[in-house]
Coordinates of C-alpha atoms and ligand atoms in Angstrom, one line a residue:
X138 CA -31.5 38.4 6.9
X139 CA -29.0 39.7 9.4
X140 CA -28.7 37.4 11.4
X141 CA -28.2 34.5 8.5
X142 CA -25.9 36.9 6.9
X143 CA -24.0 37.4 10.6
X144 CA -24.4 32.8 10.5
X145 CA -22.8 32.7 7.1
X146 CA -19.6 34.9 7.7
X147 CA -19.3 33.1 11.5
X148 CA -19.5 29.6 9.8
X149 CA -16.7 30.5 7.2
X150 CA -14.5 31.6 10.2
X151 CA -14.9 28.4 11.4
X152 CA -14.1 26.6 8.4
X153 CA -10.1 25.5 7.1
X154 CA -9.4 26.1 3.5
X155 CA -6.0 25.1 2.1
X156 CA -3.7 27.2 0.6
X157 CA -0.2 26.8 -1.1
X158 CA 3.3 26.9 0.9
X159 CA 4.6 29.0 -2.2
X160 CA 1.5 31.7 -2.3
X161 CA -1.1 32.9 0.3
X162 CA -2.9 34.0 -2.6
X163 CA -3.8 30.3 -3.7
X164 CA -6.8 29.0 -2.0
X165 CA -8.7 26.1 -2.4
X166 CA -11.5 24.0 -0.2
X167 CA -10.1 20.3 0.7
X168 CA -11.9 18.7 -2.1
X169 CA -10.3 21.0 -4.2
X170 CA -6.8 20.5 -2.6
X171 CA -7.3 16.5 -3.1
X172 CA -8.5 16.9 -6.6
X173 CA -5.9 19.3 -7.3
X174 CA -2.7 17.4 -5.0
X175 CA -0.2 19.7 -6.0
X176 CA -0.9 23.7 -6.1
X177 CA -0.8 24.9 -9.1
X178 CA 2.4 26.8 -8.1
X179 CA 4.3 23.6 -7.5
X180 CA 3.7 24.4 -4.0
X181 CA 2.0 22.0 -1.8
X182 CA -1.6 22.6 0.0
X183 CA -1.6 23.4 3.9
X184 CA -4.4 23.9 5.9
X185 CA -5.3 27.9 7.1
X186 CA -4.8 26.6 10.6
X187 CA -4.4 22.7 11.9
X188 CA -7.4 21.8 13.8
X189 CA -7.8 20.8 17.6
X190 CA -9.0 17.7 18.1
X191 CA -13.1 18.1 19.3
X192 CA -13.4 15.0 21.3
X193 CA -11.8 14.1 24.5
X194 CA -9.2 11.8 24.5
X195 CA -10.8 9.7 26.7
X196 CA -13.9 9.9 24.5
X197 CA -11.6 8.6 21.7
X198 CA -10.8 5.8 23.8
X199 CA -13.7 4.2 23.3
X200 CA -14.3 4.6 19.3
X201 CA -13.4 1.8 16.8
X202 CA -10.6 2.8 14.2
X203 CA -13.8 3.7 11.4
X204 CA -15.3 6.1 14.1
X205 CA -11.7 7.4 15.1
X206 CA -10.8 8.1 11.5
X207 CA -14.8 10.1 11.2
X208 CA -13.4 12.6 14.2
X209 CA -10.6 13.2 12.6
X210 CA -10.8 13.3 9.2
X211 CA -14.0 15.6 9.6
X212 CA -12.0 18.6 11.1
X213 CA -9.7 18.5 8.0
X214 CA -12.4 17.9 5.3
X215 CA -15.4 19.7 6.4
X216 CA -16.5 20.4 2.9
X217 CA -17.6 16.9 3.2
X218 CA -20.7 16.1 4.5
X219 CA -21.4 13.4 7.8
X220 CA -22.8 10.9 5.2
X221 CA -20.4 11.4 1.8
X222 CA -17.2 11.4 4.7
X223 CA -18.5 8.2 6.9
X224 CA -19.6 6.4 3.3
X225 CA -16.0 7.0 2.4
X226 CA -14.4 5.6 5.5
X227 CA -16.9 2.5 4.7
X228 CA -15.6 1.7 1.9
X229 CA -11.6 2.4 3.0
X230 CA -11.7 0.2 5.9
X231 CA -13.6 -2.9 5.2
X232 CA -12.5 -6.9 4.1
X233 CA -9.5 -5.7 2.4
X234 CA -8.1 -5.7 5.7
X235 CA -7.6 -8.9 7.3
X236 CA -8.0 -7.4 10.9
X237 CA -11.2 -5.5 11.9
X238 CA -8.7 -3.4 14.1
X239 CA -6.8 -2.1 11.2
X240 CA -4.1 -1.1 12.3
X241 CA -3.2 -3.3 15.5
X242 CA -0.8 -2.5 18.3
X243 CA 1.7 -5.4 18.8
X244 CA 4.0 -5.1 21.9
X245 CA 7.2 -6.4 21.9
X246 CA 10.4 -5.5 23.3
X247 CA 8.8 -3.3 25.7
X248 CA 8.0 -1.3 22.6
X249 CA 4.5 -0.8 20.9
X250 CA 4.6 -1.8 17.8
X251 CA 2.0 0.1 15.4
X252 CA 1.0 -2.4 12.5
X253 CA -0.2 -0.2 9.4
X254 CA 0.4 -3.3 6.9
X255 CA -2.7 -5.3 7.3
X256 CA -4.6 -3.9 4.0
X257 CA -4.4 -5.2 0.8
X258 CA -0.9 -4.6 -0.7
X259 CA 0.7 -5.2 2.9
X260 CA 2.6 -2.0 3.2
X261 CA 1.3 1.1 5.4
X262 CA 0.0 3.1 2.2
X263 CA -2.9 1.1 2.1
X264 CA -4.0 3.3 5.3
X265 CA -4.6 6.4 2.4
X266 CA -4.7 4.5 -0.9
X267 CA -7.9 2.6 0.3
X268 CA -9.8 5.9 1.3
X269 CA -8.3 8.4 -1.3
X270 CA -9.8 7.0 -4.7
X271 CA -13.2 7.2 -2.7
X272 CA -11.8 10.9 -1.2
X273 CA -11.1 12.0 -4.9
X274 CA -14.1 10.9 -6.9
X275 CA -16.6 12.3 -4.4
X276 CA -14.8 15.8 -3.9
X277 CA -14.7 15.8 -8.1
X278 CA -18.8 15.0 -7.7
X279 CA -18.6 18.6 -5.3
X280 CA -16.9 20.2 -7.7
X281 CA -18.8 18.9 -10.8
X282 CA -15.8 17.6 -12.2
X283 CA -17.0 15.6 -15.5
X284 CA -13.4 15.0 -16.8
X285 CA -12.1 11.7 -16.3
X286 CA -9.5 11.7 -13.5
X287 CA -5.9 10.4 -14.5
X288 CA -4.0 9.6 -11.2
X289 CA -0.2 10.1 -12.0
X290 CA 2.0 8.6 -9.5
X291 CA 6.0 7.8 -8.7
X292 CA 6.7 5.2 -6.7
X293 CA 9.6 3.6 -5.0
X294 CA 7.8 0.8 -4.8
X295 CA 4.8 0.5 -2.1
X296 CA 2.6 3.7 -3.3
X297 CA 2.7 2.1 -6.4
X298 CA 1.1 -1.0 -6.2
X299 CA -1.2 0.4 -2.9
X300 CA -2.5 3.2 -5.3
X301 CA -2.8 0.6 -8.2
X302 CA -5.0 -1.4 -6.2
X303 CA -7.2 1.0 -4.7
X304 CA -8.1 2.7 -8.0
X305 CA -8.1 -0.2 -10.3
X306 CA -12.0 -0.3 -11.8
X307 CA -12.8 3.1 -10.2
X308 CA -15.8 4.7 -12.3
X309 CA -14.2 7.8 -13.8
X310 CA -10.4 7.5 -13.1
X311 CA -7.3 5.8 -15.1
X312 CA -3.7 5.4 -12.9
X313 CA -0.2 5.5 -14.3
X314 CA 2.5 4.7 -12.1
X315 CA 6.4 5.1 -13.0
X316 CA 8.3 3.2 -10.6
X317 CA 12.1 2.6 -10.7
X318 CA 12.9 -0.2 -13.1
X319 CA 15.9 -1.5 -10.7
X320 CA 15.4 -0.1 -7.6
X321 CA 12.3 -1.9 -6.0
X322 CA 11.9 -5.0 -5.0
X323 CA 11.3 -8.5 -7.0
X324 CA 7.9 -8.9 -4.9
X325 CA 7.2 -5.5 -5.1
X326 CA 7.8 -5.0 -8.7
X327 CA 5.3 -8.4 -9.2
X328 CA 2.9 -7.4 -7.5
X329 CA 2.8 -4.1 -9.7
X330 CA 3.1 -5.5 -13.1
X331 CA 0.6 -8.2 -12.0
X332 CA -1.9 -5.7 -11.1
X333 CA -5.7 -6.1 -13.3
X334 CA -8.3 -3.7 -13.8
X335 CA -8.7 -2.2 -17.2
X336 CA -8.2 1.5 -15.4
X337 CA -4.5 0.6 -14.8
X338 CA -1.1 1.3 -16.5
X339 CA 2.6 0.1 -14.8
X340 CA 5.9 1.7 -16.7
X341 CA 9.1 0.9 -15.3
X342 CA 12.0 3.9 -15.6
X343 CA 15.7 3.6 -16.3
X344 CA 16.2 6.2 -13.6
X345 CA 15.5 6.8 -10.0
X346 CA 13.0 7.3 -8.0
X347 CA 13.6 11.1 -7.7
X348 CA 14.1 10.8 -11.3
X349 CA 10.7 9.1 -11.2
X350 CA 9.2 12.0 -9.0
X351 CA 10.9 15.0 -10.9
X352 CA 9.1 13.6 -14.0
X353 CA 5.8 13.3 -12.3
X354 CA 6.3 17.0 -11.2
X355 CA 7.2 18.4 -14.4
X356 CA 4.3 16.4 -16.4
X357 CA 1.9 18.3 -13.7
X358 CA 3.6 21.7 -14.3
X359 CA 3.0 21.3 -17.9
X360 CA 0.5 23.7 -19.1
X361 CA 0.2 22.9 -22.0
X362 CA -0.4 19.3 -21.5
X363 CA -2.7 20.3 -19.1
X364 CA -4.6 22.5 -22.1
X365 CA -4.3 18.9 -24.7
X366 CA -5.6 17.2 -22.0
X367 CA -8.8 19.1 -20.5
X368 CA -10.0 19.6 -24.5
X369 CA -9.6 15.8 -24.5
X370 CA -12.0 15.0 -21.6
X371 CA -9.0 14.3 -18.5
X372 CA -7.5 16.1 -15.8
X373 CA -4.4 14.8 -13.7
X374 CA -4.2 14.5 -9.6
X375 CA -2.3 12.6 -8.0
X376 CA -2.2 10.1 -5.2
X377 CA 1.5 10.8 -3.9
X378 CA 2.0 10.9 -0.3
X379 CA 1.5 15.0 -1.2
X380 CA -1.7 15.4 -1.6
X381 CA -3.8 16.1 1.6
X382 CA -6.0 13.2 0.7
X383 CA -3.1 10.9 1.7
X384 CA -2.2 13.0 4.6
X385 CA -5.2 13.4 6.5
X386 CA -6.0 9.7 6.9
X387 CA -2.2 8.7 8.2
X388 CA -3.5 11.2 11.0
X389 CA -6.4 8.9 12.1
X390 CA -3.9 5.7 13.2
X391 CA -1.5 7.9 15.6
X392 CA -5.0 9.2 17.2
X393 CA -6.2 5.9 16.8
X394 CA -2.7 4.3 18.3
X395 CA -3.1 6.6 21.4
X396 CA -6.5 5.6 22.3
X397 CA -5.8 2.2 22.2
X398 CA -2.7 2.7 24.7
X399 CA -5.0 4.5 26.8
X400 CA -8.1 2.1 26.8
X401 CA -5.4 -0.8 27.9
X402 CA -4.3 1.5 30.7
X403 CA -0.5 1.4 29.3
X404 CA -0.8 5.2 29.7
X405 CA -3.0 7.8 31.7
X406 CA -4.9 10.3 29.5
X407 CA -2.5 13.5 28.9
X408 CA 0.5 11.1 29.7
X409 CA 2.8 12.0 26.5
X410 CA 4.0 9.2 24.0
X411 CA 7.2 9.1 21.5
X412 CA 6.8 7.7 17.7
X413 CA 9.3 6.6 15.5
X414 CA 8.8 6.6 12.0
X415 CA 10.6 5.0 9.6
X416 CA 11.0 8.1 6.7
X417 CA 11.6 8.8 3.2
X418 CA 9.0 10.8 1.8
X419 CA 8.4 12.9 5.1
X420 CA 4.4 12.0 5.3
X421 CA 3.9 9.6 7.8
X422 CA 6.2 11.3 10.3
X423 CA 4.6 14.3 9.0
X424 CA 1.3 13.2 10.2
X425 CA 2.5 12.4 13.6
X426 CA 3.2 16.1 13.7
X427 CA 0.0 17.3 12.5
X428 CA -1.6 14.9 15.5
X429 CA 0.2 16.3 18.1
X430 CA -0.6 20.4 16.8
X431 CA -4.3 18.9 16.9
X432 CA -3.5 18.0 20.7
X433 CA -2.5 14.7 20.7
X434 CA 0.2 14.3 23.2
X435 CA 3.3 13.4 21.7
X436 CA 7.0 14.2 23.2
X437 CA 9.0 13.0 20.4
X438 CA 9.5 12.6 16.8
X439 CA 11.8 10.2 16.0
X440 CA 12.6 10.0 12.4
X441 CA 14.5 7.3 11.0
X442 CA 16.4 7.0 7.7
X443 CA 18.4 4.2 6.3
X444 CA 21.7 4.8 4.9
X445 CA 20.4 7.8 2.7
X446 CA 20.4 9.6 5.7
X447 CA 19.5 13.1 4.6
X448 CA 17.0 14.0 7.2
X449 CA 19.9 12.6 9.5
X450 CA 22.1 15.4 8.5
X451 CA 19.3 17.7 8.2
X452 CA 17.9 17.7 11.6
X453 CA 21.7 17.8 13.0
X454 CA 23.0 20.4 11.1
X455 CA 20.1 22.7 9.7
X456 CA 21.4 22.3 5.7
X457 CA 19.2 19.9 3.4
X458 CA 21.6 18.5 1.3
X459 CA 20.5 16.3 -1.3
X460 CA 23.8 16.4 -3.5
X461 CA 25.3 13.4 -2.5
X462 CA 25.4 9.7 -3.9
X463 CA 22.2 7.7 -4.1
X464 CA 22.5 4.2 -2.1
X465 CA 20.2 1.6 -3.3
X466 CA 19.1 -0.2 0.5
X467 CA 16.8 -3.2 1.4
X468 CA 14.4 -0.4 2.4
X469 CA 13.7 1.1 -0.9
X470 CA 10.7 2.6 0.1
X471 CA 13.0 4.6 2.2
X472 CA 16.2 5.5 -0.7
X473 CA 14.6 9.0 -1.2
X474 CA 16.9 12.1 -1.4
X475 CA 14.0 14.6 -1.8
X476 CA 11.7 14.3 0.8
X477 CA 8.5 16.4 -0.5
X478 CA 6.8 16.3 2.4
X479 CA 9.2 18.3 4.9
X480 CA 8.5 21.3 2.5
X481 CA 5.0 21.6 4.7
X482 CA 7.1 21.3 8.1
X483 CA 9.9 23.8 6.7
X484 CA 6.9 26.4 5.8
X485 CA 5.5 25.8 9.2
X486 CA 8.8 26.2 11.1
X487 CA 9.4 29.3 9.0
X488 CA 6.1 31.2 10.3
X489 CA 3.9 30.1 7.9
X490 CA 5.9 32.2 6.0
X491 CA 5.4 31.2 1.7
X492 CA 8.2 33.8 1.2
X493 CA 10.7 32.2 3.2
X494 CA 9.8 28.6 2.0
X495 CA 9.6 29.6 -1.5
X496 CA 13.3 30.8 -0.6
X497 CA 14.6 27.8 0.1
X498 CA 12.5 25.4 -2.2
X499 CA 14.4 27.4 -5.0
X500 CA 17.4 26.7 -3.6
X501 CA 16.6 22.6 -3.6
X502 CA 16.2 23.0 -6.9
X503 CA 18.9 25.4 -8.2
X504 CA 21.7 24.0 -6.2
X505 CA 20.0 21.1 -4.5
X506 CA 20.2 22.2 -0.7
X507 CA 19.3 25.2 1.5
X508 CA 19.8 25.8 5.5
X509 CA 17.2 27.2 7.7
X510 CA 18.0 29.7 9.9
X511 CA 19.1 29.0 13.4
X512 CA 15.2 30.2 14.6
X513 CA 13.8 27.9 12.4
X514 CA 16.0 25.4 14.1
X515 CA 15.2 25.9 17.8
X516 CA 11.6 24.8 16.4
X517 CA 12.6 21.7 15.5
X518 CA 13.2 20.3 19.3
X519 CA 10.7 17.9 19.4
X520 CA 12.3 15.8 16.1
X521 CA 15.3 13.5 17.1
X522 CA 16.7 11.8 13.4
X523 CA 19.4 9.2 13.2
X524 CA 20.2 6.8 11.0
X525 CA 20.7 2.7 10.5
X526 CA 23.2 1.2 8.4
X527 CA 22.8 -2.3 6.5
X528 CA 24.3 -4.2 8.9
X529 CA 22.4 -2.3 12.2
X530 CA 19.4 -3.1 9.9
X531 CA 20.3 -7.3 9.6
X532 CA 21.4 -7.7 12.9
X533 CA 18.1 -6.1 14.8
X534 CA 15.8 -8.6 12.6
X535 CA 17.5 -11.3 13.9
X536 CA 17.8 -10.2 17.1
X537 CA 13.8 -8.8 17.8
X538 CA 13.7 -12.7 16.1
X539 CA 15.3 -14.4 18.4
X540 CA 14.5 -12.6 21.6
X541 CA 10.5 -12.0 21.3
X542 CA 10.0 -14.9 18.1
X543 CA 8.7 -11.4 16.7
X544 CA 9.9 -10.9 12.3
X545 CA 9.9 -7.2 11.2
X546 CA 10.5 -6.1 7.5
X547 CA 13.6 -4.0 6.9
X548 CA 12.0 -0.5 7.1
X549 CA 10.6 -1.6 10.3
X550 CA 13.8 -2.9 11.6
X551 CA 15.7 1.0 10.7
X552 CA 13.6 2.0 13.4
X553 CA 13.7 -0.2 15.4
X554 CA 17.7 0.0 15.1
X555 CA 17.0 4.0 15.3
X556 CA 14.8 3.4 18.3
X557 CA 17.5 1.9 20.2
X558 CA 20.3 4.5 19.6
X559 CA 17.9 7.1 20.6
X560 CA 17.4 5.0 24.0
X561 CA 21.5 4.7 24.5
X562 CA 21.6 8.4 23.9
X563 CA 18.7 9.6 26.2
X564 CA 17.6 7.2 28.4
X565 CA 14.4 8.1 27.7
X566 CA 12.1 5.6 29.2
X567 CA 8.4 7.1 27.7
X568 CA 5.6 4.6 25.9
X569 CA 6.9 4.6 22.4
X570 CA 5.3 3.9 19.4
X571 CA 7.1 2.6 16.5
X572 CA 5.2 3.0 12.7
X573 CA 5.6 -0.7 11.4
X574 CA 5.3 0.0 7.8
X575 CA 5.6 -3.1 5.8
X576 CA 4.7 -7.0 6.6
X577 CA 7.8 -9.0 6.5
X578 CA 6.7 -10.9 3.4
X579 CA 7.0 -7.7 1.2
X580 CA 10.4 -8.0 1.8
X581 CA 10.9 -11.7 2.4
X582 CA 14.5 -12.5 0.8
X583 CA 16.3 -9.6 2.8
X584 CA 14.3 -10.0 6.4
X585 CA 15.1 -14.5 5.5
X586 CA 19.2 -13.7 4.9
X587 CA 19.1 -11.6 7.8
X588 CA 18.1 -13.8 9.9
X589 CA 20.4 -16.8 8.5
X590 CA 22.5 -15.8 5.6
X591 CA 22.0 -19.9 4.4
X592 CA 18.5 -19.4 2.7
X593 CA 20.3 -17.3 0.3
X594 CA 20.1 -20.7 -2.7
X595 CA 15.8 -20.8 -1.5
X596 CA 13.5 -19.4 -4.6
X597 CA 11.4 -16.6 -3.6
X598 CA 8.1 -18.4 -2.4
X599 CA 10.2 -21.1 -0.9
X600 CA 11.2 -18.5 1.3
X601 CA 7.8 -17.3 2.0
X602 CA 7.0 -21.0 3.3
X603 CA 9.7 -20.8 5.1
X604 CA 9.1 -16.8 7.0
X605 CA 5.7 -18.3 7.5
X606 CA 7.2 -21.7 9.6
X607 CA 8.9 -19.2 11.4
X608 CA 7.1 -16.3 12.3
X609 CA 3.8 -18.2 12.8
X610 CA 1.9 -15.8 11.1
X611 CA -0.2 -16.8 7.8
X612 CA 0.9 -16.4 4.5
X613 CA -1.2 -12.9 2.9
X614 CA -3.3 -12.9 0.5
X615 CA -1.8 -10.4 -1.4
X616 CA 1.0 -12.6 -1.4
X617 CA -0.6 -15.6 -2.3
X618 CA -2.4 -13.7 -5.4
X619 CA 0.6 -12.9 -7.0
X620 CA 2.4 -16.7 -7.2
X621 CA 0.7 -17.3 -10.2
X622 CA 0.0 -14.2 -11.1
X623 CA 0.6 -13.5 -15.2
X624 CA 2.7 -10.5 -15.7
X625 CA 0.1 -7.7 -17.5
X626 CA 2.4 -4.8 -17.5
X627 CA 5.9 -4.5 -19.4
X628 CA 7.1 -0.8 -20.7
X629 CA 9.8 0.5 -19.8
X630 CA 11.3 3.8 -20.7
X631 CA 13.8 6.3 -20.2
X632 CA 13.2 9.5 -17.6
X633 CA 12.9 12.5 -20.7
X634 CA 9.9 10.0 -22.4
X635 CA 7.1 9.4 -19.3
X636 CA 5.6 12.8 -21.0
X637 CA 5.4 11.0 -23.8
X638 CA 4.2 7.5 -22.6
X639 CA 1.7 9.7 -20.5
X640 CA 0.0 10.9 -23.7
X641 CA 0.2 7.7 -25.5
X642 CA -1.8 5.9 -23.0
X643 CA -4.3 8.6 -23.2
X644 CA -4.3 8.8 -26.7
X645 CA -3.8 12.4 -27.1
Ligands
LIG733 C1 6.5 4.7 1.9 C2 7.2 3.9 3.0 C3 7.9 4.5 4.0 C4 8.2 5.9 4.0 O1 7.1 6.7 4.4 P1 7.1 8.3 4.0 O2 5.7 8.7 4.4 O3 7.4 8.4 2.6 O4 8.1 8.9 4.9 C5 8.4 3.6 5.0 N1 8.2 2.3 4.9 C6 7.5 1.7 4.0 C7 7.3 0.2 4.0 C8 6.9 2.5 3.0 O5 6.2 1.9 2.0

């Protein structure tokens, strides 16, 4: 009895819960934080202590990306057994990527170039949105959860249609997803309102997509909904790049990125890498971060923003400043002035501290900015941001397309443009990784008129004949699915009525 007793308390010392940036007091196991995504607090779920990686990196070296993401993902989720977490990563990371690697390393430019667009919607979200629906519906089976789960999501454009796809047909789930009526792009938007499976709902929003998000946020504070809805047989989470269900699997690929670097002998085991990620809602960067405090080696973060260069000013100056005008880019998975996300690195650099975060988080919102204090700062040594403009963005597609016959999409190509002013500025000569987020057919009409401003008069899939003549690369399916595609999804309302188009899907 003792000595079970003595087993018991030693195992839950080993074991991470989650608890809220805005209140120690909130705790919660991780299949409760990924049913849950956002604290109940509005704050959002951290883990009781990031976990060190238990396998060498040389061990890791030699593991496929399914086996990579297993010793990973296990130190974060170990409320999940061996079998449900490896049946998971089955199902994530099968045929509906077109590249039993997953996420491939392509060199060019003397730079590594990290491809996370190779599954189904062609944009890196697919890395999460594959695994999470599978996450979600076997933590609510833990939990013996028999409500139907209604996935609320904002999107500027690629969450959307990567969460769309992953839960359509589920067993047990429904997804709504608001996206910005004018501010994504025309292949992005079609491939959202094309989207089938009976499970699935597309509204378009005269508004932002912070206005989009700030929606999202308050329908999830609503208590009362939340009442209306549990009596009627649902319950919301949500598959936004905050819940830890997202988080955790954009770990794997920067584990996963540094193995293969390693196993081609590019770098010595130990020997320290840079990333660049390009950033608007803080959680793939954020990632990056959590691999290195599990022990990856990693010397810098270089975050990159387009022209809504926020985190720009942010890391210069130590004041988040989000009052300032909105600029509609050719990265619009990027035109975010919120970044949710950094609220876990800000609670982090702060001492774990939920006071202190709570602090400023009530500033964002009351005045919409805060400054961390100059301790907090010093922290932050290891991020270098910068920005690209438009034209920085044009001019390095064409260029990484002439020199190396090598097409990037536009949120690629900020940082790559970031990349290189970070070089001029340093010198820094270290392996660098950059996150290639999108494929270049996503965004085929800007990456086509920045390389030659003449195929401005081509229609749409004209031009994606035309990327594909170039580039050499075939045409993907997700591409080719949506040419004929019949458009299934058409509301459209303002910001102060997605509460009320929530509960008219739902029928309550
Ligand atoms: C979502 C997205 C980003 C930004 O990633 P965050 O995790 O929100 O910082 C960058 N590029 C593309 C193509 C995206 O879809």
């Amino acid at each position: 009895m003792l000595i079970a007793g003595y087993r018991k308390a030693w195992l839950s010392s080993m074991s991470i819960y989650y608890k809220s940036t805005r209140d120690d007091n909130v705790k919660a196991t991780a299949s409760q934080a990924i049913l849950k995504g956002l604290a109940p607090d509005g704050g959002l779920f951290v883990p009781s202590e990031i976990p060190a990686l238990d396998k060498s990196l040389e061990e890791l070296a030699t593991l496929s990306y399914k086996e990579v993401a297993y010793e990973v993902m296990k130190l974060w989720l170990d409320d999940f057994t061996e079998e449900e977490l490896k049946n998971c990563i089955e199902k994530a990371y099968d045929a509906k990527f077109d590249t039993t690697e997953i996420a491939p390393l392509v060199k060019a430019d003397n730079t590594f170039f990290l491809e996370l667009f190779h599954g189904q919607t062609i944009a890196f979200k697919d890395m999460a949105l594959s695994i999470l629906p599978h996450l979600l519906t076997t933590s609510a089976k833990k939990n013996h959860i028999d409500n139907e789960i209604v996935i609320l999501t904002a999107t500027s454009g690629d969450t959307g249609k990567a969460a769309l796809a992953g839960f359509a047909d589920v067993k047990g789930t429904k997804i709504i997803v608001f996206y910005p009526k004018n501010g994504v792009s025309p292949i992005q938007e079609k491939q959202m309102i094309t989207q089938k499976g009976d499970n699935t709902y597309v509204v378009g929003i005269n508004g932002n997509f912070d206005a989009a998000q700030t929606g999202v946020k308050n329908i999830f504070s609503d208590k009362a909904l939340e009442e209306q809805m549990n009596k009627a047989g649902f319950q919301f989470s949500s598959a936004n790049s905050i819940n830890i269900g997202r988080l955790v699997p954009q770990i794997v690929y920067y584990v996963y990125a540094y193995s293969r670097l390693l196993a081609d002998g590019v770098i010595k085991a130990g020997e320290k890498i840079n990333v660049v990620v390009p950033t608007g809602n803080f959680g793939n960067i954020l990632a990056s971060f959590y691999a290195k405090n599990m022990g990856l080696p990693i010397a810098k973060f270089i975050c990159a923003s387009n022209e809504n260069k926020v985190l720009y000013d942010f890391f210069e100056t130590g004041e988040y400043d989000r009052n300032r005008e909105f600029v509609l880019t050719t990265s619009p998975s990027m035109d975010i002035l919120i970044s949710s996300n950094l609220e876990r690195l800000i609670y982090k650099i702060a001492g774990n501290s939920a006071v202190k975060n709570t602090e400023l988080m009530s500033a964002l919102k009351e005045s919409g900015k805060y400054t961390i204090t100059s301790q907090m700062k010093e922290q932050l040594v290891d991020f270098y941001g910068n920005y690209a403009t438009e034209a920085e963005v044009a001019d390095t597609i064409k260029t990484l397309y002439e020199n190396e016959k090598y097409i990037i999409d536009t949120h690629t190509a900020v940082a790559a443009t970031v990349y290189e002013k970070y070089k001029t500025q340093t010198k820094d000569e270290t392996t660098t990784v950059i996150a290639s987020t999108a494929s270049p057919y996503k965004f085929t009409r800007s990456v086509m008129n920045d390389i030659d401003s003449s195929y401005e008069t081509m229609g749409d899939f004209e031009l994606v004949d035309e990327l594909c003549r170039l580039s050499g690369v075939k045409v993907p399916q997700a591409i080719e699915e949506i040419r004929t595609a019949p458009v299934l999804h058409d509301t459209v309302c303002e910001t102060n009525e997605m509460s009320a188009v929530v509960q008219k899907i739902l029928g309550i």
